Amino acid sequence: MIRLWLAALLLIVSAGCSRPATDNKAALAAPAAPSVWRYADELRAAEQAVAHAKAAITQGPVVWPQWQALAEAELAQAKLTGDYRLYTAAEQSIAQAFVLAQVHGPDQGPFALRARFHFSVHRLHAVDADLARAEGETLTDTATLTGLRADLAFARGQHAAALEGFRLALRQREDVAGLVRLAFWHARSGHASEAMALLDRAGAIYHGDSPYTPAWLALQRGLIQLDRGDWDLALAHYHHALRLLPDWWLAREHMAEIHALKGEHDQAIALYTAVIADTDHPEFMDALAGVLIERGDAAAAQDWISKARQRYDARLATLPEATYGHGLDHFLEYGTAAEALALARRNHARRPNPEAKIALAEALLKANEPKPALPLLREALASGWNTAALRAAAAEVFAANGLVEEAVLQKQLALQLNPRAARQYGLPE
């Protein structure tokens, strides 16, 4: 579920890696050759930040803020790459920071950082306590904590409370992360123009030296256009993101998605294959398998499905809460009905937002249990969430329950939001 995964990466926009400092004397000695900052440079900067933080721990007396600095660097690298092993490394560093901090008292430690980490890996049940401790600290970043609490409300499906929190955080401090949070809320509420304007504002106030954040914002603009069914405009935004940060695997993956939707199988296969070679992420193995199946190559698709399953099993063993949401599409598409339903229920229990309700409803339909899917979709529709994906899912659930008039209405609403909803999400006849 690629877009779910991107939502989990929302906080990264304020943490793009900075370019290494240049040697001023060398720069004055000769004109600098034109250079382009590429994804490999961004990754190298992230790796250097981790290496420097580790080196600091080995030099002299060790205090818990040094382990916090290492965890921050590891978490930034994890968000850049999507590597679950790096999330685990960050968690271990946070734990070590608390071991050292608790020696000085129970109120010592990186509570705000641990809250952000738990949110990143969808352990929502663990966020509240750390947020409360962080909010009680004297030197606290109020706007960041307010935004995180609003993120928590949004992930729990508390649509109105999330909006109030996002607006409050922006009143406390206007920053890129706060604008993106509010843009995401508007995008999921059917307000695409408002979302685009907020992303434009975020780009205007960003003054960092890394192209990662502008590229990430371009990617989000593309996702909004994708949700509206404007594939060509979405692709243009993805190309722009790739121009800003050449070789970025995430931009190339989304370009592959557009080619797949258009039925341009060769282009999609080439892009997905290259991205898999760079990342080894199972989400893209599943996407490649889908293209191969559509092209009629089921045998090759099965190889990728098997590889993806192995990687999801490993993720479930290390970061289960994150995998419940991010890996659910694999089990809905290629797993058994029992597997998909079990995972969807765990995901919904931890993050009962409309996306989780849609996934649980799809799992119930896969298990031939349409009746309990009905209240889930009614709750999602009543929440204020308004996307073509939700309307399409509602149409399918209503049709499965024999509610033809409601199904027709939801189908029409889905097509109003996205004229290509049938291709992107599926619609009942």
XYZ file of C-alpha atoms in Angstrom:
429
model
C 0.000 0.000 0.000
C 2.332 2.681 -1.308
C 0.281 5.717 -0.415
C -0.234 4.518 3.133
C 3.546 4.163 3.372
C 3.993 7.728 2.102
C 1.566 9.002 4.728
C 3.747 7.389 7.368
C 6.696 9.355 5.944
C 4.922 12.703 6.406
C 7.287 14.059 9.055
C 10.347 13.643 6.859
C 9.685 16.898 5.016
C 11.227 18.840 7.868
C 14.252 16.560 8.177
C 15.923 16.528 4.758
C 19.662 15.935 4.980
C 21.926 18.950 4.486
C 24.717 18.992 1.980
C 28.221 18.609 3.421
C 30.091 21.882 3.934
C 32.555 22.826 1.212
C 36.172 23.850 1.670
C 36.147 27.637 1.105
C 39.817 27.787 0.085
C 39.354 25.049 -2.480
C 36.264 26.793 -3.790
C 38.220 30.024 -4.283
C 41.163 28.311 -5.923
C 39.271 27.305 -9.054
C 35.744 27.687 -10.418
C 33.532 24.861 -9.213
C 32.394 22.447 -11.878
C 28.634 22.268 -12.293
C 27.236 19.518 -10.128
C 23.841 18.005 -9.471
C 22.836 16.821 -6.036
C 21.468 13.318 -6.567
C 19.691 10.801 -4.394
C 23.035 9.049 -3.827
C 24.397 12.310 -2.381
C 21.381 12.652 -0.109
C 21.842 9.077 1.058
C 25.563 9.633 1.597
C 24.824 12.687 3.743
C 22.390 10.636 5.821
C 24.958 7.864 6.244
C 27.607 10.407 7.261
C 25.278 11.840 9.891
C 24.852 8.363 11.374
C 28.606 7.719 11.246
C 29.398 11.039 12.961
C 26.854 10.347 15.697
C 28.383 6.909 16.300
C 31.874 8.390 16.397
C 30.792 10.945 19.015
C 29.656 8.123 21.286
C 33.104 6.527 21.157
C 34.888 9.765 22.089
C 34.895 10.542 25.777
C 32.127 10.377 28.374
C 28.818 9.153 26.994
C 25.584 10.934 27.916
C 22.099 10.082 26.791
C 21.684 13.023 24.341
C 24.452 11.431 22.241
C 22.343 8.309 21.802
C 19.372 10.543 21.033
C 21.401 12.240 18.271
C 22.277 8.829 16.839
C 18.651 7.736 16.921
C 17.578 10.952 15.159
C 20.132 10.327 12.407
C 19.120 6.673 12.046
C 15.437 7.583 11.892
C 16.100 10.178 9.184
C 18.017 7.589 7.171
C 15.228 5.053 7.668
C 12.637 7.489 6.346
C 14.832 8.323 3.370
C 15.337 4.691 2.374
C 12.277 2.907 3.774
C 14.615 0.274 5.232
C 12.952 -1.458 8.185
C 16.352 -2.481 9.579
C 17.191 1.169 10.113
C 13.980 1.703 12.050
C 15.038 -1.161 14.297
C 18.472 0.432 14.748
C 16.846 3.741 15.711
C 14.648 1.967 18.228
C 17.686 0.340 19.827
C 19.460 3.692 20.085
C 16.402 5.269 21.705
C 16.314 2.424 24.218
C 19.991 2.981 25.039
C 19.343 6.700 25.535
C 16.677 5.866 28.104
C 18.967 3.421 29.891
C 21.467 6.238 30.468
C 18.837 8.907 31.123
C 16.886 6.989 33.756
C 19.979 6.932 35.966
C 19.324 10.643 36.522
C 15.630 10.197 37.231
C 12.386 8.889 35.714
C 11.663 12.205 34.001
C 14.831 12.114 31.921
C 14.997 10.843 28.350
C 14.035 11.589 24.736
C 10.283 11.243 25.205
C 9.376 13.393 22.185
C 11.669 11.387 19.931
C 10.262 8.079 21.142
C 6.740 9.392 20.551
C 7.678 10.290 16.953
C 9.276 6.898 16.456
C 6.217 5.038 17.734
C 4.005 7.085 15.432
C 6.263 6.365 12.451
C 5.905 2.607 12.948
C 2.160 2.849 13.762
C 2.400 1.991 17.468
C -0.254 4.547 18.236
C -1.045 3.000 21.613
C 2.471 3.900 22.795
C 2.465 7.531 21.641
C 0.150 9.134 24.209
C 2.231 8.454 27.303
C 5.440 9.775 25.740
C 3.637 12.830 24.381
C 2.321 13.628 27.843
C 5.828 13.370 29.301
C 7.300 15.493 26.515
C 4.640 18.180 26.894
C 5.550 18.468 30.566
C 9.172 19.318 29.835
C 10.360 22.892 30.317
C 12.186 23.196 26.987
C 9.590 21.775 24.667
C 8.798 22.364 21.000
C 5.122 23.107 21.420
C 4.228 23.339 17.728
C 5.840 19.987 16.907
C 4.099 18.236 19.789
C 0.762 19.837 18.883
C 1.201 18.655 15.307
C 2.065 15.141 16.427
C -0.992 14.979 18.662
C -3.100 16.060 15.676
C -1.388 13.407 13.549
C -2.414 10.892 16.189
C -6.034 12.056 16.035
C -6.015 11.814 12.238
C -4.579 8.292 12.331
C -7.377 7.324 14.721
C -10.050 8.666 12.391
C -10.836 11.750 14.512
C -11.212 14.036 11.524
C -12.468 17.226 13.213
C -10.015 16.996 16.114
C -7.153 16.529 13.652
C -8.106 19.685 11.750
C -8.275 21.699 14.956
C -4.850 20.407 15.977
C -3.248 21.070 12.599
C -4.524 24.650 12.608
C -3.360 25.202 16.195
C 0.127 23.923 15.361
C 0.351 26.392 12.470
C -0.743 29.255 14.717
C 2.039 28.281 17.099
C 4.580 28.152 14.263
C 4.218 28.066 10.496
C 6.616 25.487 9.095
C 6.834 22.979 6.259
C 5.722 20.008 8.359
C 2.652 21.830 9.654
C 1.585 22.972 6.187
C 2.006 19.480 4.777
C -0.057 18.003 7.602
C -2.915 20.372 6.845
C -2.552 19.763 3.103
C -2.879 16.031 3.687
C -6.078 16.614 5.701
C -7.583 18.695 2.870
C -6.566 16.153 0.228
C -8.394 13.403 2.133
C -11.406 15.684 2.600
C -11.918 16.227 -1.122
C -10.362 19.710 -1.123
C -7.648 19.249 -3.721
C -7.189 22.948 -4.498
C -6.662 23.807 -0.840
C -4.170 20.970 -0.518
C -2.193 22.146 -3.547
C -2.117 25.726 -2.251
C -0.756 24.567 1.105
C 1.953 22.522 -0.608
C 2.878 25.584 -2.663
C 3.127 27.603 0.546
C 5.323 24.906 2.098
C 7.645 25.089 -0.900
C 7.792 28.872 -0.685
C 8.901 28.959 2.965
C 11.452 26.146 2.661
C 14.972 27.583 2.643
C 17.093 24.494 3.221
C 20.007 23.510 1.020
C 18.802 19.976 0.248
C 16.596 19.358 -2.810
C 14.960 16.461 -1.000
C 12.129 18.477 0.549
C 11.170 20.277 -2.717
C 11.264 16.913 -4.490
C 9.092 15.363 -1.794
C 6.590 18.209 -2.126
C 6.494 17.690 -5.902
C 5.741 14.030 -5.279
C 2.800 14.942 -3.032
C 1.404 17.224 -5.736
C 1.566 14.272 -8.090
C -0.302 12.067 -5.643
C -3.108 14.615 -5.392
C -3.431 14.675 -9.184
C -3.349 10.869 -9.240
C -6.267 10.778 -6.808
C -8.132 13.114 -9.188
C -7.426 10.838 -12.144
C -5.194 13.311 -13.954
C -2.440 10.828 -14.752
C -0.511 13.052 -17.143
C -0.298 15.912 -14.659
C 0.668 13.483 -11.897
C 3.429 12.125 -14.118
C 4.652 15.658 -14.806
C 4.972 16.283 -11.059
C 6.871 13.008 -10.633
C 9.246 13.988 -13.433
C 9.784 17.316 -11.698
C 10.575 15.528 -8.439
C 13.111 13.406 -10.304
C 14.699 16.485 -11.872
C 15.060 18.008 -8.413
C 16.556 14.809 -6.971
C 17.883 12.632 -9.823
C 17.759 8.835 -9.402
C 15.323 9.035 -6.473
C 13.717 5.610 -6.263
C 10.402 6.859 -4.876
C 9.788 9.235 -7.781
C 10.669 6.488 -10.269
C 8.298 4.071 -8.544
C 5.405 6.489 -8.866
C 6.227 7.033 -12.517
C 5.988 3.270 -12.934
C 2.549 3.352 -11.324
C 1.284 5.802 -13.939
C 2.669 3.685 -16.786
C 0.990 0.632 -15.273
C -2.367 2.425 -15.061
C -2.019 3.477 -18.695
C -1.312 -0.106 -19.740
C 2.239 0.806 -20.791
C 3.599 -2.469 -19.522
C 7.157 -2.328 -20.847
C 7.867 1.068 -19.274
C 6.302 0.043 -15.967
C 8.205 -3.242 -15.837
C 11.527 -1.564 -16.579
C 11.021 1.056 -13.870
C 9.743 -1.369 -11.241
C 12.602 -3.787 -11.927
C 15.180 -1.031 -11.479
C 13.548 0.260 -8.296
C 13.426 -3.236 -6.805
C 17.139 -3.642 -7.557
C 17.780 -0.414 -5.641
C 15.481 -1.008 -2.652
C 14.403 -4.663 -2.403
C 11.028 -3.409 -1.146
C 8.167 -5.913 -1.390
C 5.594 -3.228 -2.246
C 7.231 -2.830 -5.627
C 7.527 -6.579 -6.149
C 3.754 -6.768 -5.729
C 3.259 -3.885 -8.151
C 5.528 -5.541 -10.713
C 3.642 -8.806 -10.284
C 0.386 -7.000 -11.015
C 1.753 -5.607 -14.270
C 3.079 -9.020 -15.303
C -0.284 -10.647 -14.590
C -2.068 -7.995 -16.646
C 0.357 -8.654 -19.484
C -0.324 -12.390 -19.241
C 2.909 -13.577 -17.615
C 1.548 -15.269 -14.493
C 4.600 -17.496 -13.967
C 7.007 -14.558 -13.718
C 4.526 -12.744 -11.479
C 4.408 -15.653 -9.059
C 8.151 -15.469 -8.513
C 7.848 -11.852 -7.406
C 4.809 -12.604 -5.240
C 6.778 -15.313 -3.432
C 9.736 -12.982 -2.881
C 7.448 -10.258 -1.572
C 5.798 -12.693 0.832
C 9.178 -13.637 2.302
C 9.996 -10.019 2.952
C 6.607 -9.262 4.478
C 6.986 -12.227 6.813
C 10.337 -10.802 7.937
C 8.784 -7.370 8.463
C 5.943 -8.847 10.491
C 8.534 -10.409 12.760
C 10.399 -7.132 13.352
C 7.895 -4.259 13.043
C 4.445 -5.867 13.018
C 2.347 -2.723 13.561
C 3.918 -0.962 10.578
C 3.489 -4.051 8.420
C -0.199 -4.432 9.280
C -0.982 -1.352 7.228
C 1.844 -1.260 4.715
C 1.748 -4.948 3.837
C -1.993 -5.401 3.843
C -2.363 -4.899 0.095
C -0.172 -7.962 -0.506
C -2.452 -10.198 1.521
C -5.610 -8.688 0.055
C -4.348 -9.317 -3.467
C -2.295 -12.488 -3.126
C -2.945 -14.004 0.310
C -5.775 -16.137 1.607
C -9.003 -14.587 2.834
C -8.174 -15.633 6.402
C -4.716 -14.004 6.257
C -6.045 -10.762 4.817
C -8.883 -10.558 7.326
C -6.645 -11.213 10.324
C -4.175 -8.533 9.255
C -6.907 -6.028 8.371
C -8.510 -6.460 11.777
C -5.216 -5.897 13.572
C -4.563 -2.819 11.457
C -8.020 -1.367 12.098
C -7.784 -2.024 15.829
C -4.630 0.099 15.994
C -5.473 2.820 13.438
C -9.256 3.030 12.998
C -9.184 5.686 10.285
C -11.102 5.519 6.983
C -8.159 3.956 5.102
C -8.088 1.114 7.631
C -11.871 0.763 7.393
C -11.654 0.489 3.597
C -8.990 -2.225 3.892
C -10.996 -4.148 6.494
C -14.106 -3.909 4.326
C -12.151 -5.269 1.356
C -10.892 -8.139 3.490
C -14.446 -8.913 4.613
C -15.613 -8.976 0.990
C -12.702 -11.279 0.132
C -13.889 -13.565 2.954
C -17.460 -13.382 1.566
C -18.694 -11.485 4.635
C -20.254 -8.320 3.155
C -22.663 -7.561 5.997
C -20.110 -6.468 8.667
C -18.381 -4.332 6.026
C -21.444 -2.106 5.761
C -21.160 -0.207 9.079
C -17.443 0.279 8.492
C -18.079 2.151 5.259
C -20.940 4.143 6.746
C -18.620 5.278 9.546
C -15.939 6.252 7.044
C -18.393 8.213 4.897
C -19.727 10.053 7.961
C -16.242 11.039 9.121
C -15.648 13.835 6.598
C -13.194 11.755 4.568
C -14.036 12.240 0.888
C -11.878 10.421 -1.659
C -12.609 8.500 -4.823
C -11.060 5.428 -3.194
C -13.553 5.608 -0.319
C -16.518 6.212 -2.636
C -15.470 3.280 -4.839
C -15.147 0.995 -1.817
C -18.540 2.138 -0.555
C -20.105 1.400 -3.945
C -18.661 -2.103 -3.856
C -19.817 -2.785 -0.286
C -23.306 -1.392 -0.859
C -23.659 -3.454 -4.037
C -22.510 -6.594 -2.219
C -25.243 -5.978 0.357
C -27.918 -5.474 -2.303
C -28.240 -1.717 -1.708
C -28.299 -0.858 -5.383
C -29.414 2.774 -5.219
C -26.752 3.656 -2.652
C -24.157 1.776 -4.668
C -25.061 3.739 -7.807
C -24.842 7.036 -5.902
C -21.412 6.214 -4.487
C -20.217 5.124 -7.915
C -21.308 8.455 -9.372
C -19.577 10.354 -6.575
C -16.385 8.356 -7.120
C -16.413 9.234 -10.816
C -17.019 12.912 -10.029
C -13.907 12.933 -7.846
C -11.905 10.831 -10.294
C -13.225 10.059 -13.790
C -10.782 7.130 -13.934
C -11.890 5.619 -10.636
C -12.955 2.383 -12.355
C -9.407 1.753 -13.548
C -7.702 2.891 -10.344
C -9.970 1.410 -7.707
C -12.530 -0.814 -9.385
C -16.230 -0.068 -9.488
C -19.223 -2.450 -9.434
C -21.259 -2.817 -12.594
